[in-house]
Amino acid sequence: MSPRVEREFLSGPRMVPKEFVARFKENVHGWKFDALSIGFPAPVRKGRIVGEPKHLGKGWVGFNFTRALGKPVRLINDAAMQALGSSRGGRMLFLGLGTGLGSALVWEKTLLPLELGDLPYPDGKIIENYLGIPGLALLRKKKWKHEVIYAVGQLKKAF
């Protein structure tokens, strides 16, 4: 059995389910496991992808991961998965600043995936245009940090 070291592969706007499955299988070849949990970067409801991801290719809605991978699969929104893993109880608004803006709210023992990245922002854009990696590239570090602090302050008022 191969060692379980951290492994990753690049995705991007052209990654489709079939390619994901092939790369995933390559990365876990030789591992023994009975089931999987996938944190997916799009809205997920009741274990099903309900909207195509903004930063991957098409074909994810309705894709049967269990059939493709030959194992039981549990799907959850990726930001919700990260929030669940980092929660220490109480109330926490999780913001994942990456390709876009992932978000989830943990309140006591309740996990609520959010789609805050689509909130309107000044100049007719959406909040993830400023807070994700594209915003960092556009604004440069000092202004980007200011935008993050401003946005967190605004979101804190609501949560």
Coordinates of C-alpha atoms in Angstrom, one line a residue:
M1 CA 0.0 0.0 0.0
S2 CA 1.3 3.4 -0.9
P3 CA 1.9 5.9 1.9
R4 CA -0.8 8.4 2.6
V5 CA 1.0 11.6 2.0
E6 CA -0.9 14.8 1.0
R7 CA -1.6 14.7 -2.7
E8 CA -3.2 17.3 -5.0
F9 CA -3.9 18.0 -8.6
L10 CA -4.7 21.2 -10.5
S11 CA -8.2 21.9 -11.5
G12 CA -9.6 24.9 -13.3
P13 CA -12.3 26.2 -15.6
R14 CA -12.0 23.2 -17.9
M15 CA -12.1 20.5 -15.3
V16 CA -15.1 18.2 -15.9
P17 CA -16.3 15.3 -13.7
K18 CA -14.8 12.6 -15.9
E19 CA -11.3 14.2 -15.6
F20 CA -11.8 14.7 -11.9
V21 CA -12.6 11.0 -11.4
A22 CA -9.5 9.9 -13.4
R23 CA -7.1 12.2 -11.5
F24 CA -8.6 11.3 -8.2
K25 CA -8.2 7.6 -8.9
E26 CA -4.6 8.1 -9.9
N27 CA -3.9 10.0 -6.7
V28 CA -5.4 7.3 -4.4
H29 CA -4.2 4.3 -6.3
G30 CA -3.2 1.6 -3.7
W31 CA -5.2 3.2 -0.9
K32 CA -7.8 1.2 0.9
F33 CA -11.0 3.0 2.0
D34 CA -14.7 2.2 2.2
A35 CA -16.3 5.6 1.5
L36 CA -15.4 9.2 0.6
S37 CA -16.4 12.7 1.6
I38 CA -16.0 15.4 -1.1
G39 CA -16.1 19.1 -0.3
F40 CA -17.4 20.7 -3.6
P41 CA -17.1 24.3 -4.7
A42 CA -20.7 24.9 -5.6
P43 CA -24.1 24.8 -3.9
V44 CA -24.9 21.3 -2.5
R45 CA -28.3 20.4 -1.0
K46 CA -29.1 17.1 0.6
G47 CA -25.9 15.6 -0.8
R48 CA -26.5 16.7 -4.4
I49 CA -24.8 19.4 -6.4
V50 CA -27.6 21.9 -7.3
G51 CA -25.6 24.5 -9.3
E52 CA -22.7 24.4 -11.6
P53 CA -19.4 25.6 -10.0
K54 CA -18.2 29.0 -11.2
H55 CA -14.5 28.0 -11.5
L56 CA -14.8 24.5 -13.0
G57 CA -16.1 23.1 -16.2
K58 CA -19.7 22.0 -16.8
G59 CA -21.5 18.7 -16.1
W60 CA -21.4 18.5 -12.3
V61 CA -25.1 18.8 -11.6
G62 CA -26.5 15.3 -11.5
F63 CA -23.1 13.6 -11.8
N64 CA -23.2 10.3 -9.9
F65 CA -19.9 10.2 -7.9
T66 CA -20.9 6.9 -6.2
R67 CA -21.2 5.1 -9.6
A68 CA -18.1 6.8 -11.0
L69 CA -15.9 6.0 -8.0
G70 CA -17.4 2.7 -7.0
K71 CA -17.8 3.7 -3.4
P72 CA -20.4 5.5 -1.2
V73 CA -19.8 9.3 -1.5
R74 CA -21.0 12.1 0.7
L75 CA -21.0 15.5 -0.9
I76 CA -21.0 18.8 1.0
N77 CA -20.1 22.3 0.0
D78 CA -16.4 22.8 0.4
A79 CA -16.7 25.9 2.6
A80 CA -19.1 24.1 4.8
M81 CA -16.7 21.2 5.1
Q82 CA -13.9 23.6 6.1
A83 CA -16.1 25.4 8.6
L84 CA -17.2 22.2 10.2
G85 CA -13.5 21.1 10.5
S86 CA -12.4 24.4 12.1
S87 CA -15.4 25.1 14.4
R88 CA -14.9 25.0 18.1
G89 CA -18.5 25.5 19.0
G90 CA -20.6 28.6 19.5
R91 CA -21.0 30.9 16.5
M92 CA -18.6 31.2 13.6
L93 CA -18.9 32.8 10.1
F94 CA -16.4 31.0 7.9
L95 CA -15.0 32.9 4.9
G96 CA -12.7 31.0 2.5
L97 CA -10.7 33.5 0.5
G98 CA -9.6 31.5 -2.6
T99 CA -10.5 31.3 -6.2
G100 CA -13.8 32.8 -5.1
L101 CA -15.4 33.4 -1.7
G102 CA -16.6 30.3 0.1
S103 CA -18.8 30.9 3.1
A104 CA -20.7 29.0 5.8
L105 CA -22.2 29.7 9.2
V106 CA -21.8 27.4 12.2
W107 CA -24.2 28.3 15.0
E108 CA -24.0 25.9 18.0
K109 CA -24.5 22.5 16.4
T110 CA -26.0 23.8 13.1
L111 CA -24.0 24.1 9.9
L112 CA -25.4 26.4 7.2
P113 CA -23.6 26.6 3.8
L114 CA -23.9 30.2 2.4
E115 CA -23.2 31.8 -1.0
L116 CA -22.1 35.2 0.2
G117 CA -19.7 35.5 -2.7
D118 CA -22.7 36.6 -4.9
L119 CA -23.6 39.6 -2.6
P120 CA -23.6 42.9 -4.5
Y121 CA -20.6 45.1 -3.8
P122 CA -19.7 48.7 -4.9
D123 CA -19.2 49.4 -8.6
G124 CA -21.8 46.8 -9.6
K125 CA -19.6 43.8 -8.9
I126 CA -20.0 41.0 -6.4
I127 CA -18.1 40.6 -3.1
E128 CA -16.0 37.7 -4.3
N129 CA -14.5 39.9 -7.1
Y130 CA -12.7 41.8 -4.3
L131 CA -12.1 39.2 -1.6
G132 CA -10.8 36.2 -3.6
I133 CA -7.4 35.7 -5.2
P134 CA -8.5 37.7 -8.3
G135 CA -9.2 40.6 -5.9
L136 CA -5.8 40.3 -4.4
A137 CA -4.2 40.4 -7.9
L138 CA -6.4 43.4 -8.9
L139 CA -6.0 45.5 -5.7
R140 CA -2.6 44.5 -4.5
K141 CA -2.0 43.4 -0.9
K142 CA -2.5 46.7 1.1
K143 CA -5.8 47.7 -0.6
W144 CA -7.0 44.0 -0.6
K145 CA -6.5 43.7 3.1
H146 CA -8.5 46.9 3.6
E147 CA -11.4 45.4 1.5
V148 CA -11.3 42.2 3.5
I149 CA -11.5 44.1 6.8
Y150 CA -14.3 46.3 5.5
A151 CA -16.3 43.3 4.2
V152 CA -15.8 41.3 7.4
G153 CA -17.0 44.3 9.4
Q154 CA -20.1 44.5 7.3
L155 CA -20.8 40.8 7.4
K156 CA -20.3 40.7 11.2
K157 CA -23.3 43.1 11.5
A158 CA -25.5 40.5 9.9
F159 CA -24.2 37.4 11.7

